[in-house]
Structure formats: structure tokens, C-alpha cells
PDB file of C-alpha atoms in Angstrom:
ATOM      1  CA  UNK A 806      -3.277   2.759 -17.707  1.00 48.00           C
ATOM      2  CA  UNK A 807      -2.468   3.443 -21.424  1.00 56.00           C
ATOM      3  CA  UNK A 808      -0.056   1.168 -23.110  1.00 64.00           C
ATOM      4  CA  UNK A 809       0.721  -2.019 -24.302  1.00 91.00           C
ATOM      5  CA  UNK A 810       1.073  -4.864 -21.486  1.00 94.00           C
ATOM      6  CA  UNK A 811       3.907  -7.868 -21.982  1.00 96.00           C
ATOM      7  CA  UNK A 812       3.129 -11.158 -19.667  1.00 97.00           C
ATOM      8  CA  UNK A 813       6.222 -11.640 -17.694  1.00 98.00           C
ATOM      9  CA  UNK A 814       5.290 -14.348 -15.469  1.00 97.00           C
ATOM     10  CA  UNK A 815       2.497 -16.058 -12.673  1.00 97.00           C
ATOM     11  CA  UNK A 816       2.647 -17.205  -9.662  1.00 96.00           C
ATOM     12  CA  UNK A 817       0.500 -19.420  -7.512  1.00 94.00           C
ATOM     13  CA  UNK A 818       0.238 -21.081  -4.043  1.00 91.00           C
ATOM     14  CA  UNK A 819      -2.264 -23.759  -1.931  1.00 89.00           C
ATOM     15  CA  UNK A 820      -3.293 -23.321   1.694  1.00 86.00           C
ATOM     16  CA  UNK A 821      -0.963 -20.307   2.410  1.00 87.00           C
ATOM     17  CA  UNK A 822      -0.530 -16.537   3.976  1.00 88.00           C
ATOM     18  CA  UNK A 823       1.300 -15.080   2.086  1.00 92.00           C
ATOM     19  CA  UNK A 824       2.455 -15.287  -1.545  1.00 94.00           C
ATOM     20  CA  UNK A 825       5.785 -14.370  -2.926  1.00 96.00           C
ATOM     21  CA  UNK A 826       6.090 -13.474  -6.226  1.00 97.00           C
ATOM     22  CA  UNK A 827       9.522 -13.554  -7.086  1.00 97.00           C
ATOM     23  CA  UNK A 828      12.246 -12.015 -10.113  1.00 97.00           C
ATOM     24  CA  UNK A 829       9.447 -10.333 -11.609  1.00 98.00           C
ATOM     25  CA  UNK A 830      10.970  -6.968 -11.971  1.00 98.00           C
ATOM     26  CA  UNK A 831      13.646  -6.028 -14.469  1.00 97.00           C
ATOM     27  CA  UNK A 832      15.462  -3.137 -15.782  1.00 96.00           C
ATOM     28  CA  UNK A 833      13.276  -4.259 -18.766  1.00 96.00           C
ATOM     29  CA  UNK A 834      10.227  -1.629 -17.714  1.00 97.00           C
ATOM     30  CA  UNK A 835       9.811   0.822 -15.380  1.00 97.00           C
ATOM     31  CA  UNK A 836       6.321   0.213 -14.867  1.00 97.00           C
ATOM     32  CA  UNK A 837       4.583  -3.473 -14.264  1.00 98.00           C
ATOM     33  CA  UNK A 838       1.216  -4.019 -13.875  1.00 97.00           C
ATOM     34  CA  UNK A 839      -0.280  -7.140 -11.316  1.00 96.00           C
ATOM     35  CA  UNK A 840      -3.748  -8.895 -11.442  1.00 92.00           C
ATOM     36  CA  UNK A 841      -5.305 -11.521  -9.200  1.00 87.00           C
ATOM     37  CA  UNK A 842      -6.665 -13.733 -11.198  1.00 83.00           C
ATOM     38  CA  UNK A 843      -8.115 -16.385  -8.829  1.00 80.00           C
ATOM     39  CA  UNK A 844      -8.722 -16.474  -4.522  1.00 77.00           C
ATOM     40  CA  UNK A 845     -10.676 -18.371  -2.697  1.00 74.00           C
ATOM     41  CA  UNK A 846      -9.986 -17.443   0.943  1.00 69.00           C
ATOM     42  CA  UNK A 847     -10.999 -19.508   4.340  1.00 66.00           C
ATOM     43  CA  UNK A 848     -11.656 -16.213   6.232  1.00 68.00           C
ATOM     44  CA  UNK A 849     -12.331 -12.760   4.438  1.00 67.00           C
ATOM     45  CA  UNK A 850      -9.847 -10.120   4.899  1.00 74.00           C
ATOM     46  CA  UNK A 851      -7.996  -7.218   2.642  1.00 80.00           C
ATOM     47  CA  UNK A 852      -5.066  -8.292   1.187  1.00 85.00           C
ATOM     48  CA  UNK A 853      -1.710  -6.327   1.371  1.00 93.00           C
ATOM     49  CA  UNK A 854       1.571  -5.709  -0.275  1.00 96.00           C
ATOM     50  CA  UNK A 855       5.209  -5.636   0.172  1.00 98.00           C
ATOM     51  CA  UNK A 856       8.365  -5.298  -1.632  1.00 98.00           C
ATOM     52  CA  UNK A 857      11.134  -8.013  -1.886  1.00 98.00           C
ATOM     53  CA  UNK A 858      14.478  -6.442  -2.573  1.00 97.00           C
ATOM     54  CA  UNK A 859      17.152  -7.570  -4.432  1.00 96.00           C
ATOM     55  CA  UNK A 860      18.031 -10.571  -2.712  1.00 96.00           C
ATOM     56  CA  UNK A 861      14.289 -11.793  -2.571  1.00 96.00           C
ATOM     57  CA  UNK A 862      14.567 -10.822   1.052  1.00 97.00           C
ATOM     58  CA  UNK A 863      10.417  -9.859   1.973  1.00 98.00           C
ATOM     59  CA  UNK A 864      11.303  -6.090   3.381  1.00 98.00           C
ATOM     60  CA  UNK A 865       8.713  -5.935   6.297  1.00 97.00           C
ATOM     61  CA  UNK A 866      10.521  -2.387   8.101  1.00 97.00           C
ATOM     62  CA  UNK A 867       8.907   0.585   8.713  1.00 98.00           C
ATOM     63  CA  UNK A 868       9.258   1.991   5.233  1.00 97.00           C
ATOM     64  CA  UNK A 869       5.744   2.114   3.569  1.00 98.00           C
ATOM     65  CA  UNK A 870       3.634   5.096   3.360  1.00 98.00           C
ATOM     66  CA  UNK A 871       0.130   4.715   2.177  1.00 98.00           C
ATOM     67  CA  UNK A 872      -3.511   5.705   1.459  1.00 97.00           C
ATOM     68  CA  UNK A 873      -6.365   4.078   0.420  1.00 96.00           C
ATOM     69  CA  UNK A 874     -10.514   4.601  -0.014  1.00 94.00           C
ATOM     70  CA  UNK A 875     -12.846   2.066   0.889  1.00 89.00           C
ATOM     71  CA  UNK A 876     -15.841   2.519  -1.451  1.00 90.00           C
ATOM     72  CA  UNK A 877     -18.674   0.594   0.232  1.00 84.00           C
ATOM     73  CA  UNK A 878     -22.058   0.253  -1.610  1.00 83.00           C
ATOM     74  CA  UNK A 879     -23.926  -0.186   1.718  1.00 81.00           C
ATOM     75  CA  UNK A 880     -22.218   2.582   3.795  1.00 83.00           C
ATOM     76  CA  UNK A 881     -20.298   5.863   3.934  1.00 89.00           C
ATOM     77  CA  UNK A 882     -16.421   5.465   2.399  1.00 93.00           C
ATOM     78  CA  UNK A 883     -13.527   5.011   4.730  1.00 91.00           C
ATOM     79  CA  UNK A 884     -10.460   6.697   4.029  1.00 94.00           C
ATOM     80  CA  UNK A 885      -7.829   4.979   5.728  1.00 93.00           C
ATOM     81  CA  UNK A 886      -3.874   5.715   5.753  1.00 95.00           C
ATOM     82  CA  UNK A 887      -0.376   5.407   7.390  1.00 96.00           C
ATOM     83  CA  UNK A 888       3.100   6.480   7.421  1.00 97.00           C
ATOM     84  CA  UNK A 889       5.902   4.387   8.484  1.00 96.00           C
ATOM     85  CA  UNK A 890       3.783   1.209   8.120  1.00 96.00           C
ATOM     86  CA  UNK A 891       5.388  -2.247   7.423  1.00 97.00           C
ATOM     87  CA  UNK A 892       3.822  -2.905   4.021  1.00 97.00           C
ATOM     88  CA  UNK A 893       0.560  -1.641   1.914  1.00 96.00           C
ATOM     89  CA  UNK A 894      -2.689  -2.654   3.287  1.00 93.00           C
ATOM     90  CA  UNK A 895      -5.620  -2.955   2.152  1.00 90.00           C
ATOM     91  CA  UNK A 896      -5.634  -2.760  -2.099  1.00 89.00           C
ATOM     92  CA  UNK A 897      -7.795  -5.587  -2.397  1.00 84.00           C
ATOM     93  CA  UNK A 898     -11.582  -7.100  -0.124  1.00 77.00           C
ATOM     94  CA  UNK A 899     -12.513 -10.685  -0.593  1.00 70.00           C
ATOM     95  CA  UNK A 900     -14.961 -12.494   1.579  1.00 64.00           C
ATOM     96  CA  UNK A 901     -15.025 -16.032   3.116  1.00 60.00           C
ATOM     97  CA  UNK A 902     -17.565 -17.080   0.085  1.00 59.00           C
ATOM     98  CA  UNK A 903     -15.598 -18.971  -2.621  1.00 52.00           C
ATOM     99  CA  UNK A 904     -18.803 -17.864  -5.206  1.00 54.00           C
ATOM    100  CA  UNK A 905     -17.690 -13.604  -4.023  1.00 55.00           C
ATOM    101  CA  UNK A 906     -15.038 -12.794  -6.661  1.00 57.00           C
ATOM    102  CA  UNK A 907     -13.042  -9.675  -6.530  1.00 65.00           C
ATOM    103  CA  UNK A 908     -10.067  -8.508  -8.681  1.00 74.00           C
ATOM    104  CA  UNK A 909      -8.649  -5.382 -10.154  1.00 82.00           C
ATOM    105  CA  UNK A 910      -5.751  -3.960 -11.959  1.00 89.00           C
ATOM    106  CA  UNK A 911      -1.986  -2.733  -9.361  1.00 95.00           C
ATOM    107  CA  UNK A 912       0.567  -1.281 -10.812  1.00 97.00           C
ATOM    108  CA  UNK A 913       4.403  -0.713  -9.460  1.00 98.00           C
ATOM    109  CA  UNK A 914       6.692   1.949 -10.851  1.00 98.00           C
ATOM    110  CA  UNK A 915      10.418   1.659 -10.655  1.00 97.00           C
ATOM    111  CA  UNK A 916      11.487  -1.272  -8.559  1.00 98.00           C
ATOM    112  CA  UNK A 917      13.990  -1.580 -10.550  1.00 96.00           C
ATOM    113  CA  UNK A 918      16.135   1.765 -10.095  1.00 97.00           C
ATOM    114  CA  UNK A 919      18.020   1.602  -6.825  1.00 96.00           C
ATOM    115  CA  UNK A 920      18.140   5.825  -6.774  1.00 97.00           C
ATOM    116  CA  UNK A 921      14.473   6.017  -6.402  1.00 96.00           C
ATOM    117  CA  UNK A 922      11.552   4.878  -4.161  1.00 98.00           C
ATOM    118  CA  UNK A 923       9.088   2.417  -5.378  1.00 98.00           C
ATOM    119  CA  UNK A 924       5.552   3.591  -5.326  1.00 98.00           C
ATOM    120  CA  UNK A 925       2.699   1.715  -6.005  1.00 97.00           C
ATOM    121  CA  UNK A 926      -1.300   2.268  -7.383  1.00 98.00           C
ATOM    122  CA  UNK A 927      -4.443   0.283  -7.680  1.00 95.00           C
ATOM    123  CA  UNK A 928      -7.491  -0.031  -7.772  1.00 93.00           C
ATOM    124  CA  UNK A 929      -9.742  -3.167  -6.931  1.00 88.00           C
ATOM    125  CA  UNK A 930     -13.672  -4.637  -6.813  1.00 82.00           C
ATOM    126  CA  UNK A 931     -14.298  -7.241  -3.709  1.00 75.00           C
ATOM    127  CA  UNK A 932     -16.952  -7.795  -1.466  1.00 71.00           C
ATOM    128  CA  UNK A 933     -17.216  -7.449   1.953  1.00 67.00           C
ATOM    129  CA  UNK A 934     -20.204  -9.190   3.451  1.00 63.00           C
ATOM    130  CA  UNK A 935     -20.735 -12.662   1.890  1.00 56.00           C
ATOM    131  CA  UNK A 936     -24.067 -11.999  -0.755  1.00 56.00           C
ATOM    132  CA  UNK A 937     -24.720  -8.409   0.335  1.00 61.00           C
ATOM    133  CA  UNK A 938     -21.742  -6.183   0.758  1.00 73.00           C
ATOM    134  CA  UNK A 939     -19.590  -5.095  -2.665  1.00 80.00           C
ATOM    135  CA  UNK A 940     -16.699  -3.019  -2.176  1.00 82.00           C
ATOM    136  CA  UNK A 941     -14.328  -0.776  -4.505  1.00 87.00           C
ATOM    137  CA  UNK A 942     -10.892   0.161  -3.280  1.00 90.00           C
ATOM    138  CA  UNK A 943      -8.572   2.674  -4.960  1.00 95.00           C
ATOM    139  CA  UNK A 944      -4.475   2.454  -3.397  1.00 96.00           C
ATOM    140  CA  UNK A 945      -1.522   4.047  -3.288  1.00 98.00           C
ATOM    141  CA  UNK A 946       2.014   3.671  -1.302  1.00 98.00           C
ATOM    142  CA  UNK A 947       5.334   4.130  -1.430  1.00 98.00           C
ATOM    143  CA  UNK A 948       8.353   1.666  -0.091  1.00 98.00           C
ATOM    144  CA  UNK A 949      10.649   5.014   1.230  1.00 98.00           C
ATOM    145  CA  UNK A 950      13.873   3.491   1.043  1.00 97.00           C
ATOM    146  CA  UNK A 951      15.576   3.727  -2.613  1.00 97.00           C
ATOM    147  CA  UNK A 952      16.851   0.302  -3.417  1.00 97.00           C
ATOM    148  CA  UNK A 953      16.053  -2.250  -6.241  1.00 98.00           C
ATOM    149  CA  UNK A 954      13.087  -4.177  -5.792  1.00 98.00           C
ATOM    150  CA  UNK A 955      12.705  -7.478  -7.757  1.00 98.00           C
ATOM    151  CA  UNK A 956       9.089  -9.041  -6.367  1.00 98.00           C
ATOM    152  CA  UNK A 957       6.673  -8.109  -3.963  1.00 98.00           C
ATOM    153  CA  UNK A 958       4.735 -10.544  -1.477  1.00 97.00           C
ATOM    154  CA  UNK A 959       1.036 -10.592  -1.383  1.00 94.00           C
ATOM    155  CA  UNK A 960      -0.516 -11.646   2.858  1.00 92.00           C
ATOM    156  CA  UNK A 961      -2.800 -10.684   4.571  1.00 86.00           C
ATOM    157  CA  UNK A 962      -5.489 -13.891   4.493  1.00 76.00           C
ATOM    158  CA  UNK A 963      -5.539 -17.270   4.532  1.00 78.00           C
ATOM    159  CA  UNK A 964      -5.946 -18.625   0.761  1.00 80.00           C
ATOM    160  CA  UNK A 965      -6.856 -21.663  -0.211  1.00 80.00           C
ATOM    161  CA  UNK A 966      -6.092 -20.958  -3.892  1.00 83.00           C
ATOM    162  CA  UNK A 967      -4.252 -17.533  -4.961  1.00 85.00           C
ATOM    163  CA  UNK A 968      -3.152 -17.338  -8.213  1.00 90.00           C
ATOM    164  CA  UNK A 969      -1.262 -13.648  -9.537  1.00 93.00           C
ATOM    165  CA  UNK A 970      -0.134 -12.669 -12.973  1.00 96.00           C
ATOM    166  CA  UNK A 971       2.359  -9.752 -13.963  1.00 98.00           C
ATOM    167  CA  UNK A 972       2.398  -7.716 -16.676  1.00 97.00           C
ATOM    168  CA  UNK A 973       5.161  -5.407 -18.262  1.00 97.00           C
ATOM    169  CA  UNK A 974       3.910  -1.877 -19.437  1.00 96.00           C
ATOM    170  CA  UNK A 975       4.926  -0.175 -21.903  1.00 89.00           C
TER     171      UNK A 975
END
């Protein structure tokens, strides 16, 4: 994405879920951008996204459309999607090997303006198979309810280190 980025804050958690990332969102932008800078997981899995609203409340209803394509480099793509799910799944791979490293650039667009949806993009590198199996995914979703959003919660795994950072775009 073109444009200049402005750190706005990290976030980081120990032997857990799910990670909140809290009052990241301001009227300041109406785009941010999110990378995950460092997982090591105890099981592999996808990772997956939702929305906190404005009282930092994880909003886990049925109000997520999404689509995403699983690009794997030993196999034929998946194209996977949903309407009416309870969050964003799948916009990032990691496996059970600490040594596998994935990341990848997500970016949210207006959490902040309570008369629109939120909708979300990204795109992400992971691997799949500990040694042998890369993967690429490329996301998008929507939260269908127009509210202000001021986080979002990253779950999905089990991490033993997870460590986010979010960006402002302008």
C-alpha cells in the first residue's frame, strides 16, 4: 500500500490464544496497517481476526463476511470463504516449528467511523508443513455492522510468543 506509515503502538503476550490489541484505532487515520512481527506457536494453525468495538468488548457475532486464497507451493490453491462468520479466518499459516517464520503486511480501513463497516485486507507468507510446506495467503472481510471499532483480537493458536505492531497510513 502506497503511503507513509506512523507507529502507533505494539502489543505482545506469553502462553496465550488469543491476543487483544487494544485503543489502536483513532479518528487520527482511516486506514492502519498490522504486522506480526514474532510467533512461535505450540501447535500450527491459521490465525484469525476480530474487531473490538468501542468499549474493547471482542465482537464474536455473526457479522464477518470473508474470502481468502490459500497459495500452497506443494498443491493446488484453496479458495475458502464465508458469510455470517464470527470473525476472519485464516490471513495468516504458521507451523508447530519455532525455526518456520511467517509474516505479512493487514490492513483495516475505517474502524473508526461508526456510519460505515470495517473491512479488512492482507496478505501473508507461512508455512504449512514443518521444513517442506510454504504457504501464501491473500484476505479480505468485512465486520457488517457499522459501529466504531478501536482494536481487533488476533486467536486462533496457541502462542508461546506473539508479538504485533500497528501502523498508521497515510
Amino acid at each position: 500500500m502506497k503511503g507513509s506509515l506512523r507507529f502507533i503502538k505494539s502489543a505482545s503476550g506469553t502462553s496465550v490464544s488469543s491476543l487483544d490489541v487494544t485503543n489502536c484505532f483513532s479518528a487520527d487515520y482511516d486506514v492502519y496497517a498490522f504486522s506480526i512481527d514474532k510467533v512461535d506457536a505450540q501447535a500450527g494453525g491459521y490465525f484469525n481476526l476480530r474487531f473490538l468495538d468501542s468499549g474493547g468488548t471482542v465482537i464474536s457475532a455473526s457479522e464477518y463476511d470473508y474470502a481468502n486464497l490459500i497459495m500452497l507451493a506443494y498443491s493446488s490453491f484453496i479458495e475458502n470463504r464465508a458469510t455470517s462468520g464470527t470473525g476472519i479466518e485464516r490471513i495468516m499459516r504458521k507451523s508447530a516449528t519455532s525455526s518456520d517464520i511467517g509474516g505479512g503486511y493487514h490492513y483495516v480501513f475505517n474502524p473508526n467511523d461508526s456510519s460505515s463497516y470495517t473491512f479488512y485486507q492482507g496478505q501473508s507468507g507461512g508455512s504449512i508443513i514443518s521444513g517442506s510446506g510454504l504457504v501464501g495467503l491473500k484476505s479480505i472481510g468485512v465486520h457488517k455492522s457499522a459501529e466504531q471499532i478501536t482494536g481487533f483480537q488476533l486467536y486462533g493458536a496457541t502462542f508461546d510468543t506473539l508479538e504485533v505492531s500497528v501502523y498508521g497510513v497515510k
